[in-house]
Coordinates of C-alpha atoms in Angstrom, one line a residue:
Chain A
X16 CA -61.2 2.9 17.8
X17 CA -64.7 4.4 17.9
X18 CA -65.3 2.7 21.2
X19 CA -62.9 5.0 22.9
X20 CA -65.2 7.9 22.0
X21 CA -68.2 6.4 23.9
X22 CA -67.6 8.6 27.0
X23 CA -67.5 11.6 24.8
X24 CA -70.8 10.7 23.2
X25 CA -72.3 10.1 26.6
X26 CA -71.1 13.5 27.8
X27 CA -72.8 15.1 24.8
X28 CA -76.0 13.3 25.4
X29 CA -76.0 14.2 29.1
X30 CA -75.2 17.9 28.3
X31 CA -78.1 18.1 25.8
X32 CA -80.4 16.1 28.1
X33 CA -79.7 18.3 31.1
X34 CA -80.2 21.5 29.1
X35 CA -83.5 20.4 27.7
X36 CA -84.7 19.1 31.0
X37 CA -84.0 22.4 32.7
X38 CA -85.6 24.4 29.9
X39 CA -88.8 22.3 30.0
X40 CA -88.9 22.3 33.8
X41 CA -88.6 26.0 33.9
X42 CA -91.4 26.4 31.4
X43 CA -93.7 23.9 33.1
X44 CA -93.0 24.5 36.7
X45 CA -92.0 28.2 37.0
X46 CA -94.5 30.9 37.9
X47 CA -95.2 33.5 35.2
X48 CA -95.9 37.1 36.1
X49 CA -94.9 39.2 33.1
X50 CA -94.6 43.0 33.3
X51 CA -93.4 45.6 30.8
X52 CA -89.8 45.7 32.0
X53 CA -89.5 41.9 32.1
X54 CA -90.7 41.4 28.5
X55 CA -88.4 44.1 27.1
X56 CA -85.6 42.9 24.8
X57 CA -82.5 42.3 26.8
X58 CA -79.6 44.6 25.8
X59 CA -77.0 44.2 28.5
X60 CA -79.0 46.4 30.9
X61 CA -79.5 49.3 28.5
X62 CA -82.9 50.5 27.5
X63 CA -83.6 49.2 24.0
X64 CA -84.2 52.3 21.8
X65 CA -85.1 52.1 18.1
X66 CA -84.4 49.4 15.6
X67 CA -81.6 46.9 15.8
X68 CA -80.9 47.4 12.1
X69 CA -79.3 50.8 12.6
X70 CA -76.2 52.1 10.9
X71 CA -73.3 52.5 13.2
X72 CA -69.7 53.7 12.8
X73 CA -67.2 51.5 11.1
X74 CA -64.8 52.5 14.0
X75 CA -66.5 49.8 16.1
X76 CA -65.1 47.2 13.7
X77 CA -61.7 48.9 13.9
X78 CA -61.6 48.7 17.6
X79 CA -62.8 45.1 17.4
X80 CA -60.0 44.2 15.0
X81 CA -57.4 45.8 17.1
X82 CA -58.8 44.0 20.2
X83 CA -58.6 40.6 18.4
X84 CA -55.0 41.1 17.6
X85 CA -53.9 41.8 21.1
X86 CA -56.3 39.2 22.5
X87 CA -54.7 36.5 20.4
X88 CA -51.3 37.8 21.6
X89 CA -52.3 37.0 25.2
X90 CA -53.6 33.6 24.2
X91 CA -50.1 32.9 22.7
X92 CA -48.2 34.3 25.6
X93 CA -49.9 32.2 28.4
X94 CA -48.7 28.8 27.2
X95 CA -45.3 30.3 26.3
X96 CA -44.9 31.8 29.8
X97 CA -45.8 28.4 31.4
X98 CA -43.2 26.5 29.4
X99 CA -40.6 29.2 29.6
X100 CA -39.5 28.2 33.1
X101 CA -38.9 24.6 31.9
X102 CA -36.7 25.9 29.1
X103 CA -34.8 28.1 31.5
X104 CA -34.1 25.3 33.9
X105 CA -32.7 23.2 31.1
X106 CA -30.1 25.8 30.1
X107 CA -30.0 29.6 30.3
X108 CA -28.8 29.7 26.7
X109 CA -32.0 28.0 25.6
X110 CA -34.1 30.3 27.7
X111 CA -32.5 33.3 26.0
X112 CA -33.2 31.8 22.6
X113 CA -36.9 31.1 23.5
X114 CA -37.1 34.6 24.8
X115 CA -35.7 35.9 21.5
X116 CA -38.3 33.9 19.6
X117 CA -41.2 35.4 21.5
X118 CA -39.5 38.8 21.3
X119 CA -39.6 38.7 17.5
X120 CA -43.3 37.8 17.8
X121 CA -43.9 40.8 20.1
X122 CA -41.8 43.1 18.0
X123 CA -44.0 42.4 14.9
X124 CA -47.1 42.9 17.0
X125 CA -45.8 46.2 18.4
X126 CA -45.0 47.3 14.9
X127 CA -48.7 46.7 14.2
X128 CA -49.7 48.9 17.1
X129 CA -47.3 51.7 16.0
X130 CA -48.7 51.5 12.5
X131 CA -52.2 51.7 13.9
X132 CA -51.5 54.8 16.0
X133 CA -49.5 56.6 13.3
X134 CA -52.3 55.9 10.7
X135 CA -54.9 57.4 13.1
X136 CA -56.6 54.1 13.9
X137 CA -57.2 55.2 17.5
X138 CA -58.4 58.8 16.7
X139 CA -62.2 59.3 16.9
Chain B
X5 CA -34.5 15.8 23.8
X6 CA -31.1 17.2 23.0
X7 CA -30.8 20.9 23.6
X8 CA -29.2 21.6 20.2
X9 CA -32.5 20.4 18.6
X10 CA -34.0 23.8 19.5
X11 CA -31.4 25.8 17.7
X12 CA -31.8 25.7 13.9
X13 CA -28.4 25.4 12.3
X14 CA -27.0 28.3 10.3
X15 CA -27.5 26.4 7.1
X16 CA -31.2 26.4 7.6
X17 CA -31.2 30.2 7.8
X18 CA -29.2 30.3 4.6
X19 CA -31.5 27.8 2.9
X20 CA -34.7 29.8 3.8
X21 CA -33.0 33.1 3.2
X22 CA -35.5 34.3 0.6
X23 CA -38.5 33.8 2.9
X24 CA -36.7 35.5 5.8
X25 CA -35.5 38.4 3.7
X26 CA -38.9 39.0 2.2
X27 CA -40.7 38.8 5.5
X28 CA -38.2 41.4 7.0
X29 CA -38.6 43.5 3.8
X30 CA -42.4 43.4 4.2
X31 CA -42.0 44.7 7.8
X32 CA -39.6 47.4 6.6
X33 CA -42.2 48.4 4.0
X34 CA -44.6 49.0 6.9
X35 CA -42.0 50.9 8.9
X36 CA -41.2 53.2 6.0
X37 CA -44.8 53.6 5.3
X38 CA -45.5 54.7 8.9
X39 CA -43.0 57.5 8.8
X40 CA -43.1 58.5 5.1
X41 CA -46.7 57.9 4.0
X42 CA -46.8 56.1 0.6
X43 CA -43.2 56.9 -0.1
X44 CA -41.7 55.9 -3.4
X45 CA -39.0 54.0 -1.7
X46 CA -41.4 51.3 -0.6
X47 CA -41.9 50.0 -4.1
X48 CA -38.1 50.2 -4.7
X49 CA -37.5 48.3 -1.5
X50 CA -40.0 45.6 -2.5
X51 CA -38.7 45.3 -6.0
X52 CA -35.1 45.1 -4.8
X53 CA -35.8 42.5 -2.2
X54 CA -37.6 40.4 -4.8
X55 CA -34.8 40.7 -7.3
X56 CA -32.1 39.8 -4.7
X57 CA -34.1 36.7 -3.6
X58 CA -34.8 35.7 -7.2
X59 CA -31.0 35.8 -7.9
X60 CA -30.4 33.9 -4.7
X61 CA -32.8 31.1 -5.7
X62 CA -31.3 31.0 -9.2
X63 CA -27.9 30.3 -7.6
X64 CA -29.4 27.4 -5.6
X65 CA -31.2 25.9 -8.6
X66 CA -28.5 23.3 -9.2
X67 CA -28.3 22.2 -5.5
X68 CA -29.7 18.8 -4.6
X69 CA -33.1 19.1 -2.9
X70 CA -33.0 19.0 0.9
X71 CA -35.2 19.8 3.9
X72 CA -34.8 22.7 6.2
X73 CA -36.1 23.9 9.6
X74 CA -36.9 20.5 11.2
X75 CA -38.1 19.0 7.9
X76 CA -40.8 21.5 7.4
X77 CA -39.8 22.9 4.0
X78 CA -38.0 21.7 0.9
X79 CA -35.1 23.9 -0.3
X80 CA -33.0 23.8 -3.4
X81 CA -33.6 22.1 -6.8
X82 CA -37.2 21.8 -7.5
X83 CA -38.3 24.0 -4.6
X84 CA -35.9 26.7 -5.9
X85 CA -37.5 26.5 -9.4
X86 CA -41.0 26.9 -7.9
X87 CA -39.8 29.8 -5.7
X88 CA -38.2 31.4 -8.7
X89 CA -41.4 31.3 -10.7
X90 CA -43.3 32.9 -7.8
X91 CA -40.6 35.5 -7.2
X92 CA -40.4 36.3 -10.9
X93 CA -44.1 36.9 -11.0
X94 CA -43.9 39.1 -7.9
X95 CA -41.0 41.1 -9.3
X96 CA -42.7 41.7 -12.7
X97 CA -45.9 42.6 -10.8
X98 CA -44.1 45.3 -8.7
X99 CA -42.6 46.8 -11.9
X100 CA -46.0 46.8 -13.7
X101 CA -48.2 47.7 -10.8
X102 CA -46.3 50.7 -9.3
X103 CA -47.0 53.2 -12.2
X104 CA -50.5 51.7 -12.7
X105 CA -51.5 52.2 -9.0
X106 CA -49.9 55.6 -9.0
X107 CA -52.1 56.7 -11.8
X108 CA -55.1 55.4 -9.9
X109 CA -53.9 57.2 -6.8
X110 CA -53.7 53.9 -5.0
X111 CA -49.9 53.6 -4.7
X112 CA -50.2 52.7 -1.0
X113 CA -47.1 51.4 0.8
X114 CA -49.2 48.7 2.2
X115 CA -49.7 47.2 -1.2
X116 CA -46.1 46.2 -1.4
X117 CA -46.0 44.9 2.2
X118 CA -49.0 42.7 1.4
X119 CA -47.5 41.6 -1.9
X120 CA -44.3 40.5 -0.1
X121 CA -46.1 38.7 2.6
X122 CA -48.2 36.9 0.0
X123 CA -45.0 35.9 -1.8
X124 CA -43.6 34.5 1.5
X125 CA -46.8 32.5 2.0
X126 CA -46.7 31.2 -1.6
X127 CA -43.1 30.1 -1.2
X128 CA -44.0 28.2 2.0
X129 CA -47.0 26.6 0.2
X130 CA -45.0 25.7 -2.9
X131 CA -42.2 24.0 -1.0
X132 CA -44.1 22.6 1.9
X133 CA -42.7 19.3 3.2
X134 CA -45.4 19.1 5.9
X135 CA -49.1 19.6 5.8
X136 CA -48.8 22.3 8.6
X137 CA -46.4 24.4 6.5
X138 CA -48.7 23.9 3.6
X139 CA -51.7 25.2 5.5
X140 CA -49.8 28.1 7.1
X141 CA -48.5 29.2 3.7
X142 CA -51.9 28.9 2.0
X143 CA -53.6 31.1 4.6
X144 CA -50.8 33.7 4.6
X145 CA -51.1 33.9 0.8
X146 CA -54.9 34.0 0.8
X147 CA -55.5 36.7 3.4
X148 CA -53.1 39.0 1.6
X149 CA -54.8 38.4 -1.7
X150 CA -58.3 39.0 -0.3
X151 CA -57.1 42.5 0.8
X152 CA -55.3 43.3 -2.5
X153 CA -58.5 42.3 -4.4
X154 CA -60.4 45.2 -2.7
X155 CA -57.7 47.7 -3.2
X156 CA -59.8 50.1 -5.3
X157 CA -62.7 49.9 -2.9
X158 CA -64.9 52.6 -4.4
X159 CA -64.9 50.9 -7.8
X160 CA -68.0 49.0 -8.9
X161 CA -67.6 45.3 -8.1
X162 CA -64.3 45.6 -6.1
X163 CA -65.9 44.9 -2.8
X164 CA -68.2 42.3 -4.3
X165 CA -65.3 40.4 -5.8
X166 CA -63.2 40.6 -2.6
X167 CA -66.1 39.5 -0.5
X168 CA -66.8 36.6 -2.8
X169 CA -63.2 35.6 -2.9
X170 CA -63.0 35.8 0.9
X171 CA -66.2 33.8 1.6
X172 CA -65.5 31.1 -0.9
X173 CA -61.8 31.0 -0.1
X174 CA -62.4 30.7 3.6
X175 CA -64.9 27.9 2.9
X176 CA -62.5 26.0 0.7
X177 CA -59.7 26.5 3.3
X178 CA -62.1 24.8 5.8
X179 CA -62.4 21.9 3.4
X180 CA -58.6 21.7 3.1
X181 CA -58.1 21.9 6.9
X182 CA -60.7 19.2 7.6
X183 CA -59.0 17.1 5.0
X184 CA -55.6 17.6 6.8
X185 CA -57.3 16.7 10.1
X186 CA -58.7 13.5 8.7
X187 CA -55.5 12.5 7.1
X188 CA -53.6 13.2 10.3
X189 CA -56.2 11.2 12.2
X190 CA -55.8 8.2 9.9
X191 CA -52.0 8.2 9.5
X192 CA -50.8 10.0 12.6
X193 CA -48.4 12.1 10.6
X194 CA -48.3 15.4 8.8
X195 CA -44.9 14.8 7.2
X196 CA -45.3 14.2 3.4
X197 CA -42.4 11.8 3.3
X198 CA -43.9 9.6 6.0
X199 CA -47.2 8.9 4.1
X200 CA -45.8 6.1 1.9
X201 CA -44.6 4.1 4.9
X202 CA -47.7 4.7 7.0
X203 CA -50.0 3.8 4.1
X204 CA -48.1 0.5 3.6
X205 CA -48.2 -0.5 7.2
X206 CA -51.7 0.6 8.1
X207 CA -54.9 -0.1 6.3
X208 CA -55.9 3.2 4.7
X209 CA -59.7 3.4 5.3
X210 CA -62.5 5.7 4.5
X211 CA -61.1 8.3 6.9
X212 CA -57.9 8.6 4.9
X213 CA -59.4 8.8 1.5
X214 CA -62.2 11.1 2.7
X215 CA -59.4 13.4 4.0
X216 CA -57.6 13.2 0.6
X217 CA -60.8 14.1 -1.2
X218 CA -61.3 17.1 1.0
X219 CA -57.7 18.1 0.5
X220 CA -58.1 17.9 -3.3
X221 CA -61.2 20.1 -3.1
X222 CA -59.2 22.7 -1.4
X223 CA -56.5 22.5 -4.0
X224 CA -58.9 22.5 -6.9
X225 CA -60.4 25.7 -5.5
X226 CA -57.1 27.4 -5.2
X227 CA -56.0 26.5 -8.8
X228 CA -59.6 27.4 -10.0
X229 CA -60.3 24.0 -11.7
X230 CA -63.8 23.2 -12.7
X231 CA -66.2 22.6 -10.8
X232 CA -64.6 24.9 -8.2
X233 CA -63.9 27.8 -10.6
X234 CA -67.0 30.0 -10.1
X235 CA -65.1 32.7 -8.2
X236 CA -62.4 33.2 -10.7
X237 CA -64.0 35.5 -13.4
X238 CA -65.6 37.8 -10.8
X239 CA -62.4 38.1 -8.7
X240 CA -60.1 38.7 -11.6
X241 CA -62.5 41.3 -13.0
X242 CA -62.9 43.2 -9.8
X243 CA -59.2 43.2 -8.7
X244 CA -56.8 45.9 -10.0
X245 CA -55.5 44.4 -13.3
X246 CA -51.8 43.8 -12.4
X247 CA -52.9 42.2 -9.2
X248 CA -55.2 39.9 -11.2
X249 CA -52.2 38.9 -13.2
X250 CA -50.3 38.2 -9.9
X251 CA -53.1 36.2 -8.5
X252 CA -53.6 34.2 -11.7
X253 CA -49.9 33.2 -11.9
X254 CA -48.1 33.2 -8.5
X255 CA -50.9 31.8 -6.4
X256 CA -51.7 29.1 -8.9
X257 CA -48.0 28.2 -9.3
X258 CA -47.6 27.7 -5.6
X259 CA -50.9 25.7 -5.2
X260 CA -49.9 23.4 -8.2
X261 CA -46.4 22.9 -6.7
X262 CA -48.0 21.9 -3.4
X263 CA -50.3 19.6 -5.3
X264 CA -47.4 17.9 -7.0
X265 CA -45.7 17.5 -3.7
X266 CA -48.7 16.0 -2.0
X267 CA -50.1 13.9 -4.8
X268 CA -46.8 13.0 -6.5
X269 CA -44.8 12.1 -3.4
X270 CA -47.2 11.2 -0.7
X271 CA -50.2 9.4 -2.2
X272 CA -50.4 6.4 -4.5
X273 CA -51.5 7.5 -7.9
X274 CA -53.9 4.7 -8.7
X275 CA -56.6 6.3 -6.5
X276 CA -56.4 10.0 -7.6
X277 CA -55.3 9.7 -11.2
X278 CA -58.8 9.4 -12.7
X279 CA -60.2 12.2 -10.5
X280 CA -57.5 14.6 -11.5
X281 CA -57.9 13.6 -15.2
X282 CA -61.7 14.2 -15.1
X283 CA -61.2 17.6 -13.4
X284 CA -58.6 18.5 -16.0
X285 CA -61.0 17.5 -18.9
X286 CA -63.8 19.6 -17.4
X287 CA -61.5 22.6 -16.8
X288 CA -60.2 22.5 -20.4
X289 CA -63.7 22.1 -21.9
X290 CA -65.6 24.6 -19.8
X291 CA -62.8 27.1 -19.5
X292 CA -62.3 27.3 -23.2
X293 CA -65.9 27.2 -24.3
X294 CA -67.1 29.8 -21.8
X295 CA -64.2 32.1 -22.7
X296 CA -65.6 32.2 -26.2
X297 CA -68.7 33.9 -25.0
X298 CA -67.0 36.7 -22.9
X299 CA -66.9 40.2 -24.1
X300 CA -65.0 41.6 -21.2
X301 CA -61.3 40.9 -21.8
X302 CA -60.4 40.4 -18.2
X303 CA -63.2 37.8 -17.8
X304 CA -62.0 36.2 -20.9
X305 CA -58.5 35.9 -19.5
X306 CA -60.0 34.5 -16.3
X307 CA -61.7 31.7 -18.2
X308 CA -58.6 31.1 -20.2
X309 CA -56.7 30.7 -16.9
X310 CA -59.3 28.1 -15.9
X311 CA -58.5 26.2 -19.1
X312 CA -54.8 26.5 -18.4
X313 CA -55.3 25.0 -15.0
X314 CA -56.8 22.1 -16.9
X315 CA -53.6 21.8 -19.1
X316 CA -51.4 21.8 -16.0
X317 CA -53.7 19.2 -14.3
X318 CA -53.2 17.0 -17.4
X319 CA -49.5 16.9 -16.7
X320 CA -50.1 16.1 -13.1
X321 CA -52.7 13.4 -14.0
X322 CA -50.1 11.5 -15.9
X323 CA -48.6 10.7 -12.5
X324 CA -45.1 10.3 -13.8
X325 CA -42.0 12.4 -12.9
X326 CA -42.0 13.7 -16.5
X327 CA -45.6 14.9 -16.1
X328 CA -44.8 16.7 -12.9
X329 CA -41.8 18.4 -14.5
X330 CA -43.9 19.3 -17.5
X331 CA -46.5 20.9 -15.2
X332 CA -43.8 22.9 -13.4
X333 CA -42.3 24.0 -16.8
X334 CA -45.8 24.9 -18.0
X335 CA -46.4 27.0 -14.9
X336 CA -43.2 29.0 -15.5
X337 CA -44.2 29.8 -19.1
X338 CA -47.8 30.4 -18.1
X339 CA -46.7 32.9 -15.4
X340 CA -44.7 34.9 -17.9
X341 CA -47.4 35.0 -20.6
X342 CA -50.2 35.8 -18.2
X343 CA -48.4 38.6 -16.3
X344 CA -47.6 40.0 -19.7
X345 CA -51.2 39.9 -21.0
X346 CA -52.7 41.3 -17.8
X347 CA -49.9 44.0 -17.8
X348 CA -50.8 45.1 -21.3
X349 CA -54.5 45.3 -20.4
X350 CA -53.6 47.4 -17.3
X351 CA -51.8 50.0 -19.5
X352 CA -54.5 50.0 -22.1
X353 CA -56.9 51.1 -19.3
X354 CA -54.9 54.4 -19.2
X355 CA -56.0 55.7 -22.6
X356 CA -59.1 57.4 -21.1
X357 CA -61.5 55.5 -23.2
X358 CA -62.8 52.5 -21.4
X359 CA -60.9 52.3 -18.1
X360 CA -61.1 48.8 -16.9
X361 CA -64.4 48.0 -18.4
X362 CA -62.6 47.1 -21.6
X363 CA -64.6 44.9 -23.9
X364 CA -63.0 43.2 -26.9
X365 CA -64.5 45.9 -29.2
X366 CA -63.1 48.8 -27.2
X367 CA -59.6 47.6 -28.0
X368 CA -60.0 48.5 -31.7
X369 CA -56.9 50.0 -33.1
X370 CA -54.9 49.9 -29.9
X371 CA -52.3 47.8 -31.5
X372 CA -51.4 50.5 -34.1
X373 CA -51.7 53.3 -31.6
X374 CA -49.4 51.6 -29.0
X375 CA -47.1 49.2 -30.9
X376 CA -45.2 48.1 -27.9
X377 CA -48.3 47.0 -26.0
X378 CA -49.7 45.5 -29.3
X379 CA -46.6 43.4 -29.9
X380 CA -46.3 42.2 -26.3
X381 CA -50.0 41.2 -26.3
X382 CA -49.5 39.4 -29.6
X383 CA -46.6 37.4 -28.3
X384 CA -48.4 36.6 -25.0
X385 CA -51.6 35.5 -26.6
X386 CA -49.9 33.4 -29.3
X387 CA -48.0 31.7 -26.6
X388 CA -51.2 31.2 -24.5
X389 CA -52.7 29.7 -27.6
X390 CA -49.7 27.4 -27.8
X391 CA -48.6 28.5 -31.3
X392 CA -45.6 26.4 -32.4
X393 CA -42.4 28.4 -32.1
X394 CA -43.4 30.1 -28.8
X395 CA -42.7 28.8 -25.3
X396 CA -46.4 28.1 -24.7
X397 CA -46.2 25.4 -27.4
X398 CA -43.3 23.6 -25.6
X399 CA -45.2 23.9 -22.4
X400 CA -48.2 22.0 -23.9
X401 CA -45.9 19.4 -25.4
X402 CA -44.4 18.8 -22.0
X403 CA -47.8 18.3 -20.3
X404 CA -49.6 16.4 -23.1
X405 CA -46.7 14.1 -23.9
X406 CA -46.4 12.4 -20.5
X407 CA -50.2 12.1 -20.4
X408 CA -50.2 10.1 -23.6
X409 CA -47.3 7.9 -22.3
X410 CA -49.3 7.0 -19.2
X411 CA -52.4 6.0 -21.1
X412 CA -54.4 9.2 -21.0
X413 CA -54.3 9.8 -24.7
X414 CA -58.0 10.8 -24.6
X415 CA -57.2 13.6 -22.2
X416 CA -54.3 14.8 -24.4
X417 CA -56.6 14.7 -27.5
X418 CA -59.2 16.7 -25.6
X419 CA -56.5 19.2 -24.6
X420 CA -55.3 19.7 -28.2
X421 CA -58.9 20.1 -29.5
X422 CA -59.9 22.6 -26.8
X423 CA -56.6 24.5 -27.5
X424 CA -57.8 24.8 -31.0
X425 CA -61.1 26.2 -29.7
X426 CA -59.1 28.8 -27.7
X427 CA -57.6 30.1 -30.9
X428 CA -61.0 31.7 -31.6
X429 CA -61.0 34.0 -28.6
X430 CA -57.3 34.8 -28.4
X431 CA -57.0 35.6 -32.1
X432 CA -60.2 37.7 -31.9
X433 CA -58.5 40.0 -29.4
X434 CA -55.5 40.4 -31.7
X435 CA -57.6 40.9 -34.8
X436 CA -59.5 43.7 -33.1
X437 CA -56.3 45.3 -31.7
X438 CA -54.4 45.3 -35.0
X439 CA -56.8 45.2 -37.9
X440 CA -59.9 47.1 -36.8
X441 CA -59.7 50.9 -37.3
X442 CA -59.7 53.0 -34.2
X443 CA -63.1 54.6 -33.5
X444 CA -63.2 58.3 -34.1
X445 CA -64.8 59.2 -30.9
X446 CA -64.8 62.7 -29.3
X447 CA -62.6 61.7 -26.4
X448 CA -59.1 61.9 -27.7
X449 CA -56.9 59.2 -26.1
X450 CA -54.7 60.8 -23.5
X451 CA -52.1 58.2 -23.2
X452 CA -49.1 59.0 -21.1
X453 CA -47.0 56.2 -22.5
X454 CA -45.9 53.2 -20.6
X455 CA -43.4 54.1 -17.9
X456 CA -39.9 52.8 -18.7
X457 CA -39.6 50.1 -16.0
X458 CA -43.0 48.7 -16.8
X459 CA -42.2 48.8 -20.5
X460 CA -39.0 46.9 -19.7
X461 CA -41.0 44.3 -17.7
X462 CA -43.6 43.9 -20.5
X463 CA -41.0 43.7 -23.2
X464 CA -39.1 41.2 -21.0
X465 CA -42.1 39.0 -20.8
X466 CA -42.3 38.8 -24.6
X467 CA -38.6 38.4 -24.9
X468 CA -38.6 35.6 -22.4
X469 CA -41.2 33.7 -24.5
X470 CA -39.3 34.2 -27.7
X471 CA -35.9 33.5 -26.1
X472 CA -36.8 29.9 -25.4
X473 CA -37.5 29.5 -29.1
X474 CA -34.8 31.4 -31.0
X475 CA -31.8 30.5 -28.9
X476 CA -31.4 26.8 -29.2
X477 CA -28.9 26.6 -26.3
X478 CA -31.5 28.1 -23.9
X479 CA -34.0 25.5 -25.1
X480 CA -31.5 22.7 -24.7
X481 CA -30.5 23.9 -21.2
X482 CA -34.2 24.1 -20.3
X483 CA -34.9 20.6 -21.6
X484 CA -31.8 19.2 -19.8
X485 CA -32.9 20.9 -16.6
X486 CA -36.4 19.6 -16.8
X487 CA -35.1 16.2 -17.5
X488 CA -33.3 16.3 -14.2
X489 CA -36.2 17.8 -12.2
X490 CA -38.4 14.6 -12.3
X491 CA -35.5 12.6 -10.8
X492 CA -35.1 15.3 -8.2
X493 CA -38.8 15.2 -7.3
X494 CA -38.8 11.4 -6.9
X495 CA -35.6 11.3 -4.9
X496 CA -36.5 14.1 -2.5
X497 CA -35.4 13.2 1.0

């Protein structure tokens, strides 16, 4: 059974090999002309100011949590939307049922959103 | 595939009625809480839904066990018994926790929503017929309990205990999930009733037994068996006291029930019996001896719950239907006595002396000052000790007896000896409560009394433990029922 995994192991080896080769090639072959801007820590294009170990508002976590919930919702909805047509072509009744199932899921999520708004989760 | 396959029959909805009702009730709790912040009605809604489902499961107790929802959960019979134990624990917890949390100013509506969702997860875990249901139930339960642990978040140690519980719990869930993955890889099935056939037809190799070992680690963590018990005292100490009682009883009941289903039905006993027996021995010895050294009463009860996990594991280690039935009976009794003991501790925190940092010494004289709490505590602790006429004694008979019959006499002897050790710390609490004079400190106790419903719940716990003893017909019915349960477990579809 392990034999069927050989292509996978080869793939891993090739991926690691390529990454290392490129890194080493860039280091050995590439020209180096450092300046102040280039050596600065990269922070998505912003000027790095102060220490990274700063205290920041807990609201960021709140936003992140809310984002995760609705992000996961989208992840669920994509495969559902793809298979929905198949269910619908089999029988409209079945399509309605499957629509109802995902409706329950969305209703529970929406309840979460309403809860969030009413409890002031989106007020800053 | 036939189209009708996609529509679960009406009977399935009836069979899983408790889970559906509680899930809807949890959502309703959230809705009510949105519009009427921390309304009193939320607790009433939660309590009522738990009571209704409890009665519903009681009515289904005599039904033959069956599967529902495409063979994902067991319903009726044994599954109903497990669900009843969980629901009973949840119901008592709502009655006890509502006034307690109100006093702390933490009577949030969310508490009840989380509690109900946790109960749904526990019921899925305890009656899982498929490893997927088992995992989904376990996670649903665990996530809710992590949050409930940190309910009083300003309190010293609450965040610490919640974070510990979360990190270790997530880690152990990883073990369990990896175990499920390996078992699925080796057998190609997640259905518990398929394992026997698959194991007979295929050669179960390292992959399968490695998966089983990881699965066991996950279970041992959830039931806080030694050597996976380290989180228990810290978590029970940091959580609000009635919630500790809920965690100690309902979550253990469901995890043990799932363990009985997986070990008892799906795996040959020859391979796991010794492991479970050794873990049981370690839990009994370490739990009881370390409890002797505790001065904080909640920590002491946490170590005692580790020891009790050892007793239940003794029943499971016997690997006979009688042993499994004994374990389930023990869990029912254990649930009642532990919810009672934690409930009494919760209300003793309200006399403005020690709060929840109660040490054994600070309980001095509480028995005479608050006779109701003193008597309930006495009944619960004597029962935990396994003192003859009380229900805890019969529980121990039912788990140690089958162990002796299946050749684990050494384990039963160890169990009885360590039970004798446990007398030292249980009786010390009672001695201090009843026989030591109350200290004459400047702070006069401002005890508002136990609210009526909580008093009824606590007295109910004590009455339940006595009922099994002093009404022979109840005892007979219980024995008869538990004689039938093993047959039901073995012949589950």
